[in-house]
mmCIF file of C-alpha atoms in Angstrom:
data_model
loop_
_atom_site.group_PDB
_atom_site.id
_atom_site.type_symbol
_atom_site.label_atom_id
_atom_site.label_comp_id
_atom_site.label_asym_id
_atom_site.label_seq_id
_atom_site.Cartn_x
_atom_site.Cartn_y
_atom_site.Cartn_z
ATOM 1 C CA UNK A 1 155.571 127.236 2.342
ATOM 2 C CA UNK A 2 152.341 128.917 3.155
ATOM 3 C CA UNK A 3 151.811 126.019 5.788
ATOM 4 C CA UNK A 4 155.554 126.573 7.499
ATOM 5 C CA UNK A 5 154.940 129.799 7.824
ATOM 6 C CA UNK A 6 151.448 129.043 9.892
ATOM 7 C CA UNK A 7 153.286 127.333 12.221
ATOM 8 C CA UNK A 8 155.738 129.451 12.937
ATOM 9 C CA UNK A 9 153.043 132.349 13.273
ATOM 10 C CA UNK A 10 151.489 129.703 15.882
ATOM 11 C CA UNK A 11 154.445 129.147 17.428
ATOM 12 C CA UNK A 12 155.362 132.960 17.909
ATOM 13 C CA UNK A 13 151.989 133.339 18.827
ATOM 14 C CA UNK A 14 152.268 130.792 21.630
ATOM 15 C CA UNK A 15 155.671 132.395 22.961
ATOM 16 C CA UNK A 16 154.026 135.332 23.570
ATOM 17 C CA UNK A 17 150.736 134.397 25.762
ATOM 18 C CA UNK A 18 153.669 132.079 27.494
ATOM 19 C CA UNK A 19 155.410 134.870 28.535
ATOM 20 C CA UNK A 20 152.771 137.161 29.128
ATOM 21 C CA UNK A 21 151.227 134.208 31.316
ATOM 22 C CA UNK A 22 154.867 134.122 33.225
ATOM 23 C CA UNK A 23 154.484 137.792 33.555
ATOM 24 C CA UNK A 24 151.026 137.598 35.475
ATOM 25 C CA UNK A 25 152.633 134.658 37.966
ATOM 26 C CA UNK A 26 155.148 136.463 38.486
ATOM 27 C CA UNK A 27 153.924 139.578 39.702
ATOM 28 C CA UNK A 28 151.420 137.747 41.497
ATOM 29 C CA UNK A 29 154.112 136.480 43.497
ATOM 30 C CA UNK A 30 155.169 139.762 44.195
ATOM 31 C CA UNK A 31 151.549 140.654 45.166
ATOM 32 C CA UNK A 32 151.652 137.591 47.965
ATOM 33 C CA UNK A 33 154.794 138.247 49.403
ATOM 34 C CA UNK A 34 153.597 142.052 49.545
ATOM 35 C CA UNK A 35 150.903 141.033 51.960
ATOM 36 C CA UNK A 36 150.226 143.208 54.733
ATOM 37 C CA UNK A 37 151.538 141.596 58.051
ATOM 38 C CA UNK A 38 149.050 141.247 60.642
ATOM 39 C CA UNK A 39 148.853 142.601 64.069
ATOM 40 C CA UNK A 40 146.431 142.206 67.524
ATOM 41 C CA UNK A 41 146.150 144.383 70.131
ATOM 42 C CA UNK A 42 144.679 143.300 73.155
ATOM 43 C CA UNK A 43 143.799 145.523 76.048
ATOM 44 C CA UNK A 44 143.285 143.846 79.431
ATOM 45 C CA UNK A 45 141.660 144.798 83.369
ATOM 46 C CA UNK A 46 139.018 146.241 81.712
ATOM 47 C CA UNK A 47 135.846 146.808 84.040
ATOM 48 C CA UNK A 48 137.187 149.385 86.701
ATOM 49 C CA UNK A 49 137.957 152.915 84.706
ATOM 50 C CA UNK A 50 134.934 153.552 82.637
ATOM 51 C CA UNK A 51 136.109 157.350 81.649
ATOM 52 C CA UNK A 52 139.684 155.603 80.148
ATOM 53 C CA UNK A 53 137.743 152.385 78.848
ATOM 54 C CA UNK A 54 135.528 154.849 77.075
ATOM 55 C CA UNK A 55 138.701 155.830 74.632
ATOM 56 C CA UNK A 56 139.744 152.365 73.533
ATOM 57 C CA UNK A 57 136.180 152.128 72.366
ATOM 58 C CA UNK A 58 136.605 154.822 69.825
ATOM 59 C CA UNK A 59 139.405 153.153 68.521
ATOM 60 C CA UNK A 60 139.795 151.010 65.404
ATOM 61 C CA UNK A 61 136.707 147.902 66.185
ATOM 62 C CA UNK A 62 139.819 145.788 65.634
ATOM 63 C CA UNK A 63 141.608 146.606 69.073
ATOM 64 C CA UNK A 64 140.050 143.908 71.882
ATOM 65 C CA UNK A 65 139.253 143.806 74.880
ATOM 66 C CA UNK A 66 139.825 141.848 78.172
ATOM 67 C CA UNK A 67 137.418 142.096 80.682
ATOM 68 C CA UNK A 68 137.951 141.148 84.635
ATOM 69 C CA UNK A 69 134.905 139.078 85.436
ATOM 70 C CA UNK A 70 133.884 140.744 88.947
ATOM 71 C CA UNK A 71 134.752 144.347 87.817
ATOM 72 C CA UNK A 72 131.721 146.390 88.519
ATOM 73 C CA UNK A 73 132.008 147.906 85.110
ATOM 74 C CA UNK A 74 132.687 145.192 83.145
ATOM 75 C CA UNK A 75 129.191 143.497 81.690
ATOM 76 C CA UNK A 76 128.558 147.351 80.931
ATOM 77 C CA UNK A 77 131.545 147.344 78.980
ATOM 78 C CA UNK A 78 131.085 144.057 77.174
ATOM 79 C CA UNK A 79 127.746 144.661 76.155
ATOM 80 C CA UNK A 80 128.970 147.943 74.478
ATOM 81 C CA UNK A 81 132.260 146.725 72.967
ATOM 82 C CA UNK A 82 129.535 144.011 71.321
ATOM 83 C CA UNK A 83 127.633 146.318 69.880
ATOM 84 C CA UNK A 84 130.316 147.689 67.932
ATOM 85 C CA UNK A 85 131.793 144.799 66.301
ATOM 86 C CA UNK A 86 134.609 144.206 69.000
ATOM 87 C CA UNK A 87 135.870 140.916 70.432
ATOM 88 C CA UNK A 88 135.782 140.344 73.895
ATOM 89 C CA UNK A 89 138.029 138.355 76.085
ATOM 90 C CA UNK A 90 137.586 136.993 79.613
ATOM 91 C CA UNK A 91 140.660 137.848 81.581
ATOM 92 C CA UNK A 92 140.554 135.542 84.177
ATOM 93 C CA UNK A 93 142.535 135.841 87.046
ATOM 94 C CA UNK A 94 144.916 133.592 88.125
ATOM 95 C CA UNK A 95 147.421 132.877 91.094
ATOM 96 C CA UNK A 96 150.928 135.142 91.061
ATOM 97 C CA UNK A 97 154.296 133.963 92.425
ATOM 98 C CA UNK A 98 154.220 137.725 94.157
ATOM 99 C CA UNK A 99 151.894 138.634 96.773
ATOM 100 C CA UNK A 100 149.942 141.236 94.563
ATOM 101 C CA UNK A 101 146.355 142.040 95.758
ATOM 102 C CA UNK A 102 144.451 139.298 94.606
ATOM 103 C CA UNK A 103 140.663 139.565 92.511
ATOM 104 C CA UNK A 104 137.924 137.398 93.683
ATOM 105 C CA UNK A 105 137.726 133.827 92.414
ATOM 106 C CA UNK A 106 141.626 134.053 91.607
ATOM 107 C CA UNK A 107 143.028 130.642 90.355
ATOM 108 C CA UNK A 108 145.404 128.765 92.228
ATOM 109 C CA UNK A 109 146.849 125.229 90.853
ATOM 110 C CA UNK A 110 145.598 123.545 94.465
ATOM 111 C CA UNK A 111 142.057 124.499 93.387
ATOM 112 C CA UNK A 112 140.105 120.753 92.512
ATOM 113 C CA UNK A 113 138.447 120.477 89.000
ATOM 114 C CA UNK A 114 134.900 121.187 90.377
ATOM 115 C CA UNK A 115 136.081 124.284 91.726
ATOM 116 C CA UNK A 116 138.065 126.065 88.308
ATOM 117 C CA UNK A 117 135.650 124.811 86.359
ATOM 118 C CA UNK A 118 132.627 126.915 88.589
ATOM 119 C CA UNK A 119 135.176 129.807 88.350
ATOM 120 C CA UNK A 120 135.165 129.563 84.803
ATOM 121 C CA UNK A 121 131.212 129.090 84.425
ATOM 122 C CA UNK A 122 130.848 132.001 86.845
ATOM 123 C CA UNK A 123 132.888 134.655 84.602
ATOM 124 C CA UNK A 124 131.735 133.120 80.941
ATOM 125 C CA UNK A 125 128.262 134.089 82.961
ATOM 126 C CA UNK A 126 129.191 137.739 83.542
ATOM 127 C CA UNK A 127 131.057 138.509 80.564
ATOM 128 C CA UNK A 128 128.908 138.078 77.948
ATOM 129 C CA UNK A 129 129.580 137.749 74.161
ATOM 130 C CA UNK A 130 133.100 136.965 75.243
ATOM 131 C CA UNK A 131 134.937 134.574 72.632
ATOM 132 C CA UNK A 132 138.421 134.088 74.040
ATOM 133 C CA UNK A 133 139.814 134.081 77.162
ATOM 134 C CA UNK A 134 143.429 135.107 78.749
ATOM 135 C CA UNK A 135 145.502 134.979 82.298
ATOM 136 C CA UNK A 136 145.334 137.904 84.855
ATOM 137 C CA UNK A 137 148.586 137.754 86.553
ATOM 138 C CA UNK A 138 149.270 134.406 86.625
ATOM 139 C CA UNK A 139 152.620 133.313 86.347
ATOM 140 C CA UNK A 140 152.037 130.888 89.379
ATOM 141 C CA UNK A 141 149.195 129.501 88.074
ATOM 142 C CA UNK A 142 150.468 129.117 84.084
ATOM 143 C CA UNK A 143 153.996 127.626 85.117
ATOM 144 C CA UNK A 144 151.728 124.733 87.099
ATOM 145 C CA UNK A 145 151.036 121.712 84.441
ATOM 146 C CA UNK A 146 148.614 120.426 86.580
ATOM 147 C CA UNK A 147 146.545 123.432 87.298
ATOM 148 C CA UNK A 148 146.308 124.361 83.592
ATOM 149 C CA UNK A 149 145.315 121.422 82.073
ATOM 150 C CA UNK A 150 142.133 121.701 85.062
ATOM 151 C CA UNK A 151 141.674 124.959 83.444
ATOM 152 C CA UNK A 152 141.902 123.358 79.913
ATOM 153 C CA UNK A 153 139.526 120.841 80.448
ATOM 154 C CA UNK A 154 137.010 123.121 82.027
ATOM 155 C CA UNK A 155 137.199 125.198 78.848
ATOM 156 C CA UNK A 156 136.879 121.898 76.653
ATOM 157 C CA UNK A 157 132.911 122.747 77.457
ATOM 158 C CA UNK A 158 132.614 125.904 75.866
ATOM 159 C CA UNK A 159 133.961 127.550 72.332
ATOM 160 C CA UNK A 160 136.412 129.700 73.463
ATOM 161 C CA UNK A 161 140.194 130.181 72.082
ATOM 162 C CA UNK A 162 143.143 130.506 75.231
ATOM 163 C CA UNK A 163 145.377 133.730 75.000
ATOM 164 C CA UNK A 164 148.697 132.766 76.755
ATOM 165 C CA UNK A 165 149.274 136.022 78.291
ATOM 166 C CA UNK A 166 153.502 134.709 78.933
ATOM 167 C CA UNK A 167 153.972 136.230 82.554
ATOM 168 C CA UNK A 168 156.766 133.828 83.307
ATOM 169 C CA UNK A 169 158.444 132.188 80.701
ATOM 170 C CA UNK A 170 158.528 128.805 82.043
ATOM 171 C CA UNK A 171 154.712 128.853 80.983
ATOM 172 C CA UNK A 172 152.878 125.410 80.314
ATOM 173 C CA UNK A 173 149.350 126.639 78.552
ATOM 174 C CA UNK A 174 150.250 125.290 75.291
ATOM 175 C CA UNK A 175 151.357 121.717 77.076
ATOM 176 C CA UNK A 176 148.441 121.681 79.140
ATOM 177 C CA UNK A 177 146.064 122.422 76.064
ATOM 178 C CA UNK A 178 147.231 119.135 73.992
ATOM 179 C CA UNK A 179 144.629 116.877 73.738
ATOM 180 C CA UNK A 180 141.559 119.242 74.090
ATOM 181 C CA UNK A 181 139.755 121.337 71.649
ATOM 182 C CA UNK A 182 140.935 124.699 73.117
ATOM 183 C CA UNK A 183 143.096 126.833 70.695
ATOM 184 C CA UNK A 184 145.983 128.296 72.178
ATOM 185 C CA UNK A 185 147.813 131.880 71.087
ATOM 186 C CA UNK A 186 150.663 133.434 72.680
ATOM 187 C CA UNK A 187 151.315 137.300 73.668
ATOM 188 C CA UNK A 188 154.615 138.152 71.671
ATOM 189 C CA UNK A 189 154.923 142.075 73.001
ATOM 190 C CA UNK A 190 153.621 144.061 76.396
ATOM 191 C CA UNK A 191 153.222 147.675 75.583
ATOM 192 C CA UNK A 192 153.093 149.535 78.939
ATOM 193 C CA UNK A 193 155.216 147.208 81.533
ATOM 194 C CA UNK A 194 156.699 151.181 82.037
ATOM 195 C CA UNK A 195 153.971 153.325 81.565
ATOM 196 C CA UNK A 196 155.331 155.986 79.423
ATOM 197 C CA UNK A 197 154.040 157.232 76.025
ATOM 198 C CA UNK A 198 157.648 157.141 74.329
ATOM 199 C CA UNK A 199 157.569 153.288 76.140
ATOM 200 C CA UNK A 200 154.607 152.394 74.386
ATOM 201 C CA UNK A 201 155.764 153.884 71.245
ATOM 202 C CA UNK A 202 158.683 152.007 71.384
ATOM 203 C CA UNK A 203 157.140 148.514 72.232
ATOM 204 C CA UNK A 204 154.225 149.248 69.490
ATOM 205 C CA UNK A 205 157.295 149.668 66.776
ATOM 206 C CA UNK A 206 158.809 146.359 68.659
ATOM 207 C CA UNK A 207 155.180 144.901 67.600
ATOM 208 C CA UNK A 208 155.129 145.503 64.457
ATOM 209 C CA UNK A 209 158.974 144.560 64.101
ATOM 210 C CA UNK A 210 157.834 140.881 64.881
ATOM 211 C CA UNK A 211 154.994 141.148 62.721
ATOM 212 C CA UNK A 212 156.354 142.591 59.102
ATOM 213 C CA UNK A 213 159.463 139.049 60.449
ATOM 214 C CA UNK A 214 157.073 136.318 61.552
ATOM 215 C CA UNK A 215 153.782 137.124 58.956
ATOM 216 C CA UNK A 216 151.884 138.177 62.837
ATOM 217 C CA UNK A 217 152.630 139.579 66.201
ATOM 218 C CA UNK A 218 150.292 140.047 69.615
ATOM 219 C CA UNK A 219 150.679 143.027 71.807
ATOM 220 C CA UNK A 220 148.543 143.379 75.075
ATOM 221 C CA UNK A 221 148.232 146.817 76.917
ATOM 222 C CA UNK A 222 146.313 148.285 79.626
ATOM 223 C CA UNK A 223 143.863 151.647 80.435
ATOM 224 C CA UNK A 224 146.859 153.504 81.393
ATOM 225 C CA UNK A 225 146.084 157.290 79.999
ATOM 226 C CA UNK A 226 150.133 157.002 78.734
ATOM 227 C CA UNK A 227 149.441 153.572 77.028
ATOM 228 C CA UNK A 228 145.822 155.415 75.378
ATOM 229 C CA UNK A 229 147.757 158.663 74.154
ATOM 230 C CA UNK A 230 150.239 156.595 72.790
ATOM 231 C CA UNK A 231 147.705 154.324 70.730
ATOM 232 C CA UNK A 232 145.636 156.958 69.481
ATOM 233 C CA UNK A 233 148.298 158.869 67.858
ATOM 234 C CA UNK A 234 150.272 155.467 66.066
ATOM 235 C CA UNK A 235 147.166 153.905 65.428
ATOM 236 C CA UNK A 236 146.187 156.726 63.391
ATOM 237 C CA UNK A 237 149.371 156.601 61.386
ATOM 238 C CA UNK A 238 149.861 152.407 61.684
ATOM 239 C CA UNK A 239 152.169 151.691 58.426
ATOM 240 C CA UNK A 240 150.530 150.316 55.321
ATOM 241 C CA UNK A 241 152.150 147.502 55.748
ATOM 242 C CA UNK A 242 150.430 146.239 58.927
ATOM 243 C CA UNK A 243 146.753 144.993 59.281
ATOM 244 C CA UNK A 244 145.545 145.331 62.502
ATOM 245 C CA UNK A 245 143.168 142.397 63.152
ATOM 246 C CA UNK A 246 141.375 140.638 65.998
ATOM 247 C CA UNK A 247 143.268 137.700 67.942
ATOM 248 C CA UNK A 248 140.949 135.011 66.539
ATOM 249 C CA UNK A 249 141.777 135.820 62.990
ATOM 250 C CA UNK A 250 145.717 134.824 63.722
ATOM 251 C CA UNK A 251 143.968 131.998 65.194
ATOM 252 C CA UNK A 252 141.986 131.119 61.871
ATOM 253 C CA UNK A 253 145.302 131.446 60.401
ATOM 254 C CA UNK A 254 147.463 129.329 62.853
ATOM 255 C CA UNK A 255 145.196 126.267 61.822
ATOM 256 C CA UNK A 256 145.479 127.014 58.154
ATOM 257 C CA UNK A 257 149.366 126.691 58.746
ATOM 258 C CA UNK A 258 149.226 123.184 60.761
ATOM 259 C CA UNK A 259 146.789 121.834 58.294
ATOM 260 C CA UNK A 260 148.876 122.693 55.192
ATOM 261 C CA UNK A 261 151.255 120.358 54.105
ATOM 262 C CA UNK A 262 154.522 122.235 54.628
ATOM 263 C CA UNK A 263 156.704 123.257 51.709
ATOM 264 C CA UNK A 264 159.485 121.031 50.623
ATOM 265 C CA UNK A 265 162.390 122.872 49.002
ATOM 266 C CA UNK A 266 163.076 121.653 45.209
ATOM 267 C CA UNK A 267 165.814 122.745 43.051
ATOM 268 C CA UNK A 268 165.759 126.082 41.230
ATOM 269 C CA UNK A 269 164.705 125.535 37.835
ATOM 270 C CA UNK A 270 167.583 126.408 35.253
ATOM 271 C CA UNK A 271 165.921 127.264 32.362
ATOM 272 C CA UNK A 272 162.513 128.799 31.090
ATOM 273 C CA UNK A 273 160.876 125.357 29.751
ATOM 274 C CA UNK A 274 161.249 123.393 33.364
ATOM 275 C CA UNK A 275 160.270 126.962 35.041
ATOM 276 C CA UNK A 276 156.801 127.017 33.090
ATOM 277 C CA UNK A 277 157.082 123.218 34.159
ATOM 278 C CA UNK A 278 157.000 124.239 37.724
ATOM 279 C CA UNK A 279 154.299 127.193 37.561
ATOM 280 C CA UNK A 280 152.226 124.613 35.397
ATOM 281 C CA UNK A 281 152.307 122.169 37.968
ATOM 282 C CA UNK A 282 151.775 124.106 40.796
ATOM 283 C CA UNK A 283 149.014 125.765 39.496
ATOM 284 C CA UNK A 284 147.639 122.243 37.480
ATOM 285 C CA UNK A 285 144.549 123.020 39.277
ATOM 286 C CA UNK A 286 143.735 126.110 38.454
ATOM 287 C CA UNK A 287 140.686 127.335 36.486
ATOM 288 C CA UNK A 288 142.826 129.871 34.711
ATOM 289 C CA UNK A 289 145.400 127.787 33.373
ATOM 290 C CA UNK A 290 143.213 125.138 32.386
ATOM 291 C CA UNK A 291 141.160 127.730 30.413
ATOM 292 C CA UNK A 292 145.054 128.419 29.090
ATOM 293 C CA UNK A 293 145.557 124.885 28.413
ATOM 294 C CA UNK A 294 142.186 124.618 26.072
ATOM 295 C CA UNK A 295 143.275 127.976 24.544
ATOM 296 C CA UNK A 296 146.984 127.046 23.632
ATOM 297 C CA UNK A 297 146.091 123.429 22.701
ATOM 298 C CA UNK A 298 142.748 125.022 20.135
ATOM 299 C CA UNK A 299 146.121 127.496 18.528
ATOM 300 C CA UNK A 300 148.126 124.548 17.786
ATOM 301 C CA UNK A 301 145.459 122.760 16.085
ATOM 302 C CA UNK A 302 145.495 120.254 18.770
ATOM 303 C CA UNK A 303 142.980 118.158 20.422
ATOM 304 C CA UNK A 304 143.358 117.386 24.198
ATOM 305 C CA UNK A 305 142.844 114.300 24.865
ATOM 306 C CA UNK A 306 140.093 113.152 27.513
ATOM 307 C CA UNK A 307 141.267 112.871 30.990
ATOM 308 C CA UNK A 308 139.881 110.815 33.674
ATOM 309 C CA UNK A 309 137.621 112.242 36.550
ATOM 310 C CA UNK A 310 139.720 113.208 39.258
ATOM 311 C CA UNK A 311 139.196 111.330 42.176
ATOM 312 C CA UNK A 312 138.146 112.439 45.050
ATOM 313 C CA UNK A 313 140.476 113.705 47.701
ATOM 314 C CA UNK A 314 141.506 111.877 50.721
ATOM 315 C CA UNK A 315 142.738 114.146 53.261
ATOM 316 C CA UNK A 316 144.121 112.485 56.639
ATOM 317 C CA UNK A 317 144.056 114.030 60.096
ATOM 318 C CA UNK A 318 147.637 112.401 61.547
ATOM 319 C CA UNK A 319 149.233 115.024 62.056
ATOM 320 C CA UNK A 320 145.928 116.686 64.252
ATOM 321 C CA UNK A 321 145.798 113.236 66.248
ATOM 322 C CA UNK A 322 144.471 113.935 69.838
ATOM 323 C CA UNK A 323 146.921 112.583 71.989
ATOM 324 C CA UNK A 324 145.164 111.413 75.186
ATOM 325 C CA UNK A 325 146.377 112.461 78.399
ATOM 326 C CA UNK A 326 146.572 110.557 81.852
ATOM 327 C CA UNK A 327 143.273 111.250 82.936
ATOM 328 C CA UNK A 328 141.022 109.902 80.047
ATOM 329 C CA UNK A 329 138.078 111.898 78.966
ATOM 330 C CA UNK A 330 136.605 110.362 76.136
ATOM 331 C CA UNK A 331 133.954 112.549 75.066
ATOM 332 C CA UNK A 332 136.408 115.439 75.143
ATOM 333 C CA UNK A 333 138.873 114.235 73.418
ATOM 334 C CA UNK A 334 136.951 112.413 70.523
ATOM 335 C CA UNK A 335 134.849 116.393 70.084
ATOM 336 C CA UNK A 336 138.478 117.557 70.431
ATOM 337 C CA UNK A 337 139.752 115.037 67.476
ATOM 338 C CA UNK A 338 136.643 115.806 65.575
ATOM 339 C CA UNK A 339 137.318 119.508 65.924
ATOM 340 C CA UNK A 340 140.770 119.482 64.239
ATOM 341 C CA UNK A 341 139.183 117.335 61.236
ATOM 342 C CA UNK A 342 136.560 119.909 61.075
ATOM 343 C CA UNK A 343 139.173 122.485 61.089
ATOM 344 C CA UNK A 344 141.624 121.239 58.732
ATOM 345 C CA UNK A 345 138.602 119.984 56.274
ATOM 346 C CA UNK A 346 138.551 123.738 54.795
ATOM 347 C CA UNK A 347 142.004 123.394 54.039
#
C-alpha cells in the first residue's frame, strides 16, 4: 500500500514539472513571435550639405549613410560617421534612363571591365571605412544584365555587401550577383520621393508596415531638411515594436534564413502526450531538457540507459552551390563557393 501510494506521489509529482515545463515552452513561444521587427534606414548623396549631414549624425548610430565618392565633403563625413559607430555605404553612381546631371565616373553598361572596376577602386579609395555599397540613380545601368554583373565581379575583390537601391523595377542586381561572393539587399520603401514632412511620415509608417509583415523592411532617404524634421521627431517615438538596425545586420540574417533548413508543416498534435512528443523532440538537443530528462528519469527510480556518442554533423552546401556563369572565373567563384560554406557553417 505504502509502495502504491509512492508511485502515485511520483507520478503526480511528474505531471506537475510536465506541465510547468509546457508552461515555460509555451510562453517562450510567445516571447519569439513577440520579437521586435527590424528596420534600416539608409540615407544617401551624402558629401555636398555638411550643415544638413551634420543632423543625421546626431541621430540614432543605427541610421547609415551613403556617401557620393567625388563629393567634396564626403571623406570628411565618412571619417566622422566612423568614429561614431555608423556604417558607411559607397553610393556609386550609375547611368539613368533620364538625362539628369550626371556625377563624375558615372556607370554606364558600355563601360569595359577594366574601366568599372577602376571606378570602383577609385571610390572604395575615397570613402573610407565604407562596408556596403548602393546605386546613385541608376535605373539604366541596374536594368542592364551585362553591365551589372561587370560591376559584380569588380566587387568580387573586396568585402563589401550590394544595396539594390530598385530605381526601375525591371532591376537585374540580384541576377547579376549569382555566382559571386557579393551579398545582395533590396530597398523596400523611399521616404522623400515628395519632399514633405507629412510624406515622410507617411512612408516611415509604410516602413515599418512591411517590417512588423515580413520580420524586416529597408527605407532610404536623403538630406532634405523635410525628410530630417520628419526623422528626428518619429525616430524619437519609433514603436517598441521596431528595432532599428544597420543594413548588414538584415544581411547577417538573410543568410541565416537560406542556410536553415526550411520548416515543413506537420500535423497539429491532438492530445497532450504527442504535444510533449513534439516539444521533446524539437528541443531533443537542448541542455535544459536533457537536465529534465536526468531529473524526471532519477524521480521515477529509473536509470537511463547509455546512449551512443552523437556523431558528428554533416552539413552540405547544395543548396549555396555557385553556379558558374558564361565567363568563367575560377578563383572567384571557388572564394565565392567557399564563402557561402563559411557562411552557412555557423548555422
Amino acid at each position: 500500500m505504502v509502495k502504491m501510494r509512492y508511485r502515485l506521489i511520483k507520478q503526480v509529482d511528474l505531471s506537475v514539472l510536465l506541465s510547468w515545463v509546457l508552461l515555460f515552452f509555451t510562453s517562450l513561444l510567445f516571447t519569439f513571435n513577440a520579437q521586435a521587427a527590424r528596420l534600416a534606414i539608409i540615407i544617401d548623396d551624402v558629401g555636398y550639405r555638411v550643415s544638413e549631414e551634420n543632423k543625421i549624425l546626431q541621430m540614432p548610430v543605427a541610421v547609415s549613410i551613403a556617401i557620393l565618392p567625388n563629393s567634396p565633403s564626403g571623406r570628411k563625413m565618412a571619417e566622422k560617421a566612423y568614429q561614431q559607430g555608423r556604417e558607411i555605404l559607397i553610393h556609386l553612381p550609375m547611368a539613368p534612363l533620364g538625362k539628369q546631371l550626371l556625377e563624375k565616373n558615372t556607370l554606364h553598361p558600355a563601360m569595359s571591365r577594366e574601366e568599372i572596376a577602376r571606378i570602383i577602386q577609385d571610390a572604395i579609395q575615397k570613402v573610407p571605412h565604407a562596408v556596403g555599397m548602393n546605386n546613385h540613380m541608376g535605373s539604366a545601368m541596374t536594368s542592364n544584365l551585362s553591365g551589372m554583373e561587370k560591376v559584380m565581379q569588380a566587387l568580387s575583390r573586396y568585402h563589401l555587401y550590394f544595396l539594390d537601391s530598385v530605381t526601375i523595377g525591371n532591376t537585374q542586381v540580384t541576377k547579376a550577383a549569382m555566382g559571386t561572393p557579393v551579398p545582395v539587399i533590396r530597398r523596400n520603401v523611399f521616404l522623400d520621393n515628395t519632399q514633405t514632412e507629412a510624406e515622410t511620415r507617411h512612408q516611415l509608417n509604410r516602413a515599418i508596415s512591411l517590417a512588423r509583415k515580413r520580420g524586416s523592411a529597408v527605407a532610404i532617404g536623403h538630406p532634405y531638411p523635410t525628410t530630417i524634421r520628419a526623422l528626428q521627431q518619429a525616430l524619437a517615438t519609433l514603436p517598441s515594436d521596431i528595432e532599428l538596425v544597420t543594413p548588414s545586420l538584415l544581411l547577417d540574417h538573410q543568410i541565416a534564413r537560406k542556410c536553415i533548413k526550411p520548416y515543413e508543416s506537420k500535423p497539429a498534435p491532438t492530445t497532450q502526450l504527442e504535444y510533449l512528443k513534439m516539444i521533446k523532440k524539437a528541443l531533443s538537443n537542448s541542455v535544459i531538457i536533457n537536465a529534465l530528462n536526468r531529473y524526471m528519469q532519477k524521480l521515477l527510480g529509473n536509470h537511463p540507459t547509455k546512449k551512443a556518442p552523437d556523431k558528428p554533423e554533416i552539413k552540405h552546401a547544395t543548396e549555396n552551390k555557385v553556379i558558374n556563369k558564361t565567363e568563367t572565373r575560377p578563383e572567384t567563384d571557388q572564394a565565392g563557393a567557399q564563402k557561402a560554406k563559411d557562411a552557412c557553417a555557423n548555422f
